[in-house]
Short mmCIF file of the C-alpha atoms (twelve columns), coordinates in Angstrom:
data_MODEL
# 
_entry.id   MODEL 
# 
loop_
_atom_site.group_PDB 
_atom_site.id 
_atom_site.type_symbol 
_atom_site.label_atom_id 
_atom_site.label_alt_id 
_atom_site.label_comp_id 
_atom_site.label_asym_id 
_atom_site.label_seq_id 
_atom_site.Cartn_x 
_atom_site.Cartn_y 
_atom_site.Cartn_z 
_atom_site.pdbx_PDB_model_num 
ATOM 1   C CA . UNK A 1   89.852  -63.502 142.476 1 
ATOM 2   C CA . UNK A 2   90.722  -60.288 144.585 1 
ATOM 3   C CA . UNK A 3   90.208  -61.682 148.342 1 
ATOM 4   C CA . UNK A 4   89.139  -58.450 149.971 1 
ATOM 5   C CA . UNK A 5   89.581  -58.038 154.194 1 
ATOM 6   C CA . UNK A 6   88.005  -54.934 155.396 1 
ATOM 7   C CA . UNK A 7   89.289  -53.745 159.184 1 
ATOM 8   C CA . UNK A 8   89.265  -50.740 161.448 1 
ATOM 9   C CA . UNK A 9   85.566  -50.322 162.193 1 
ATOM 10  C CA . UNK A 10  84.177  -49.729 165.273 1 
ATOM 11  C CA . UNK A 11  82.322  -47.321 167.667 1 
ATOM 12  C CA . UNK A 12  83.395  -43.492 168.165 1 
ATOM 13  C CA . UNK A 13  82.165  -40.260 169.415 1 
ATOM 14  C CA . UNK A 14  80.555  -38.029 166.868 1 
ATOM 15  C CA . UNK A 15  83.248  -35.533 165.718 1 
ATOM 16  C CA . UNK A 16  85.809  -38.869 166.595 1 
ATOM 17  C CA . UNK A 17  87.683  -39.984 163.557 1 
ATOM 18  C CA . UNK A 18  88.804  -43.558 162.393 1 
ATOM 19  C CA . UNK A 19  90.589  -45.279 159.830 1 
ATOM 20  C CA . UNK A 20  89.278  -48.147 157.503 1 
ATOM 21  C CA . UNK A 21  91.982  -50.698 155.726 1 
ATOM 22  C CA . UNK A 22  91.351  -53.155 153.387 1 
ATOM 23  C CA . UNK A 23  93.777  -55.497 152.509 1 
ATOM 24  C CA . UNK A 24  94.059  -57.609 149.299 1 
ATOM 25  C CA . UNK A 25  95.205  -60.698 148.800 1 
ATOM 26  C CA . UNK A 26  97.266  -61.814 145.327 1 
ATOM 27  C CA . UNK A 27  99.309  -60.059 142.950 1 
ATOM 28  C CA . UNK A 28  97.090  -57.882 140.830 1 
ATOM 29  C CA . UNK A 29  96.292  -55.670 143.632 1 
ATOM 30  C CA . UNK A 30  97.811  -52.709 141.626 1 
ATOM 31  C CA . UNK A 31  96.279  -53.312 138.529 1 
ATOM 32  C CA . UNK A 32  92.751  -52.844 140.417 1 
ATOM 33  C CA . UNK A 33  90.815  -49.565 141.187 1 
ATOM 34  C CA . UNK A 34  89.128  -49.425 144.448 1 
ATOM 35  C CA . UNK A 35  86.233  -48.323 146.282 1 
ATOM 36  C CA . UNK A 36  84.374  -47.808 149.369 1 
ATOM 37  C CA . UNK A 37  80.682  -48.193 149.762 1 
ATOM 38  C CA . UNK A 38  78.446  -48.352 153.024 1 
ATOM 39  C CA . UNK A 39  74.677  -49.712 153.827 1 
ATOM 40  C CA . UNK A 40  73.070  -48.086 156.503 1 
ATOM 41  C CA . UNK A 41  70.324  -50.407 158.405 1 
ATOM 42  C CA . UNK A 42  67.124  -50.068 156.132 1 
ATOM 43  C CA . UNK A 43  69.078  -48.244 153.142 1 
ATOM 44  C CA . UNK A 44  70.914  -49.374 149.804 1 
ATOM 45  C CA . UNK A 45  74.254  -49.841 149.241 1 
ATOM 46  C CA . UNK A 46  76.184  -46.427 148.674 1 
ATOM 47  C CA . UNK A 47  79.132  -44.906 147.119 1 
ATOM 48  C CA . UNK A 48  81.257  -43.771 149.499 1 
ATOM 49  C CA . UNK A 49  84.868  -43.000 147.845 1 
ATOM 50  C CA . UNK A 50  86.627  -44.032 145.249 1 
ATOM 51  C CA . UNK A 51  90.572  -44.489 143.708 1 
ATOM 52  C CA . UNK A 52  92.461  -45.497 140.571 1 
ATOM 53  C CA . UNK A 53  95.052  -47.866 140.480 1 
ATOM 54  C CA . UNK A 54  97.400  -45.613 140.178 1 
ATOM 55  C CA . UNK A 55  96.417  -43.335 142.666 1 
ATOM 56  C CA . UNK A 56  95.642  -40.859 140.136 1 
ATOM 57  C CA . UNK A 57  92.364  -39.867 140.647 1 
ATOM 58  C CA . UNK A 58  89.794  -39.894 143.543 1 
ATOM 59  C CA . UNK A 59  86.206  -39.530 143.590 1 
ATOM 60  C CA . UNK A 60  83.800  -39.131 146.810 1 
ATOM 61  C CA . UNK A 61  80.157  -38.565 147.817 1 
ATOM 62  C CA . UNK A 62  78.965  -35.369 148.330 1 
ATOM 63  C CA . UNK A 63  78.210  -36.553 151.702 1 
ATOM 64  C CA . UNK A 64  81.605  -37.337 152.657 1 
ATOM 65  C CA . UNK A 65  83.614  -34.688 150.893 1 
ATOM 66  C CA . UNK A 66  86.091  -32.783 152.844 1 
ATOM 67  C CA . UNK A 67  85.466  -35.199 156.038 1 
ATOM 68  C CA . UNK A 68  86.626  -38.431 154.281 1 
ATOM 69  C CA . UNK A 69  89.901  -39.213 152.387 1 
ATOM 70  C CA . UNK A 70  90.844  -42.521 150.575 1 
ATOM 71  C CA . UNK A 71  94.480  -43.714 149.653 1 
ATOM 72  C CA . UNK A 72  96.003  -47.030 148.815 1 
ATOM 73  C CA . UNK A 73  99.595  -48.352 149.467 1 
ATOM 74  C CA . UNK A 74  99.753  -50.678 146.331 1 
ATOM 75  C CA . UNK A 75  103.396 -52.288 148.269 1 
ATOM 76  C CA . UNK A 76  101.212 -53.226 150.803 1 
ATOM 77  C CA . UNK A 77  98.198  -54.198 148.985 1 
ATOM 78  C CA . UNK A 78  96.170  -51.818 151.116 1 
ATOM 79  C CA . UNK A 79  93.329  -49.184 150.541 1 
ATOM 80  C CA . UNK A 80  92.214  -46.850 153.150 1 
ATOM 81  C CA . UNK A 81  89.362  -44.788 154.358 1 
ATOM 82  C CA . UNK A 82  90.598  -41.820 156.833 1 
ATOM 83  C CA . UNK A 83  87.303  -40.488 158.425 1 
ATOM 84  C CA . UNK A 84  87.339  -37.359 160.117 1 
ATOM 85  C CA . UNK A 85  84.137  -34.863 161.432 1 
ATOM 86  C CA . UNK A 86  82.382  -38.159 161.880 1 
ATOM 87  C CA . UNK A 87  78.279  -37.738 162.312 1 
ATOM 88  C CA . UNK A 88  75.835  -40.406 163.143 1 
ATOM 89  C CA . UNK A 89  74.487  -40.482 159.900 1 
ATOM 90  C CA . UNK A 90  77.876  -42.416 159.075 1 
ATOM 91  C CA . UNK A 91  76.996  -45.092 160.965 1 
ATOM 92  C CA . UNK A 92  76.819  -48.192 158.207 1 
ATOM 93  C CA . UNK A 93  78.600  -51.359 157.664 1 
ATOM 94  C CA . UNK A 94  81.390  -50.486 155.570 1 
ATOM 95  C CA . UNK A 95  82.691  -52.366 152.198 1 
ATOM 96  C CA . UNK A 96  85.657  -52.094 149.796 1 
ATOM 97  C CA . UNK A 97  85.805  -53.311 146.395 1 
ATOM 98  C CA . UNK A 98  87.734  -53.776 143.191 1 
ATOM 99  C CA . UNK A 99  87.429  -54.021 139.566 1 
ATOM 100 C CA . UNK A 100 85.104  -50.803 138.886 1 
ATOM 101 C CA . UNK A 101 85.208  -47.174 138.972 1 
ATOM 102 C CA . UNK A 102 82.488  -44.471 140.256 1 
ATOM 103 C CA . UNK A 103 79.346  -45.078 142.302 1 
ATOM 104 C CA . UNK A 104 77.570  -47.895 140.339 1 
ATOM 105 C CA . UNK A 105 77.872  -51.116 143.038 1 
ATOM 106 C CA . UNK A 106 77.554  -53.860 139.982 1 
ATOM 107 C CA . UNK A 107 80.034  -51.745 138.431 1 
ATOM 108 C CA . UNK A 108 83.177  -53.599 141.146 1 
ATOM 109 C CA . UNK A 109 83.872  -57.306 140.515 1 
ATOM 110 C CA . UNK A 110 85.039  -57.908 143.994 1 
ATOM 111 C CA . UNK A 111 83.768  -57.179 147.225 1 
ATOM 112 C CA . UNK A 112 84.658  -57.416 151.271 1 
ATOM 113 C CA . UNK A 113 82.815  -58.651 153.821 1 
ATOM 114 C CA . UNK A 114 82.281  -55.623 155.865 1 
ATOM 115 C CA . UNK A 115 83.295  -53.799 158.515 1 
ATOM 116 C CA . UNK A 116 80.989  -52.195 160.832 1 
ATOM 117 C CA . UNK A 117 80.815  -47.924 161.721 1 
ATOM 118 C CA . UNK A 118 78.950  -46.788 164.816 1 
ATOM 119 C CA . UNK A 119 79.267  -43.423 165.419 1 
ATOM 120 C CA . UNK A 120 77.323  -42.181 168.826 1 
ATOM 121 C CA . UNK A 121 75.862  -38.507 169.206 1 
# 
């Protein structure tokens, strides 16, 4: 088990920026890759970002490329989710996970609880 706590969500200011954490509970942390997925009211699950375990390699959206950047501090057990450029379109309920790789939701083993976006125009 990979308890997963999402945090930093909250309402901004189109063009505002914010900054998602997730922190992980247990000792594997490190071993894991991570991701980021949202679900918009009325929409599936998405791929948001992505990161190996080692840092390594990222992957991201198409949507979110250039505005969004994801990192991890394994010492700390902690991914994050820098936002920047924000548009309303971002507006979701945001999730972390572990276990997978890439865009495929059933592809991640373990999953947070949420952590809601609202960005204003």
């Amino acid at each position: 088990q990979v308890p997963l706590v999402e945090s930093g969500g909250g309402l901004v200011q189109a063009g505002g920026s914010l900054r998602l954490s997730c922190a992980a509970s247990g000792r594997t942390f490190s071993m894991y890759n991570m991701g980021w997925f949202r679900r918009a009211p009325g929409k599936e699950r998405e791929f948001v970002a992505a990161i190996t375990w080692s840092s390594s390699t990222t992957d991201y959206a198409d949507s979110v490329k250039g505005r969004f950047t994801i990192s991890r501090d394994n010492a700390r057990n902690t991914v994050y989710l820098e936002m920047n450029s924000l548009k309303p379109e971002d507006t979701a309920v945001y999730y972390c996970a572990a276990g997978g790789w890439g865009s495929v939701v059933s592809e991640y083993d373990y999953w947070g609880q949420g952590t809601q976006v609202t960005v204003s125009s």
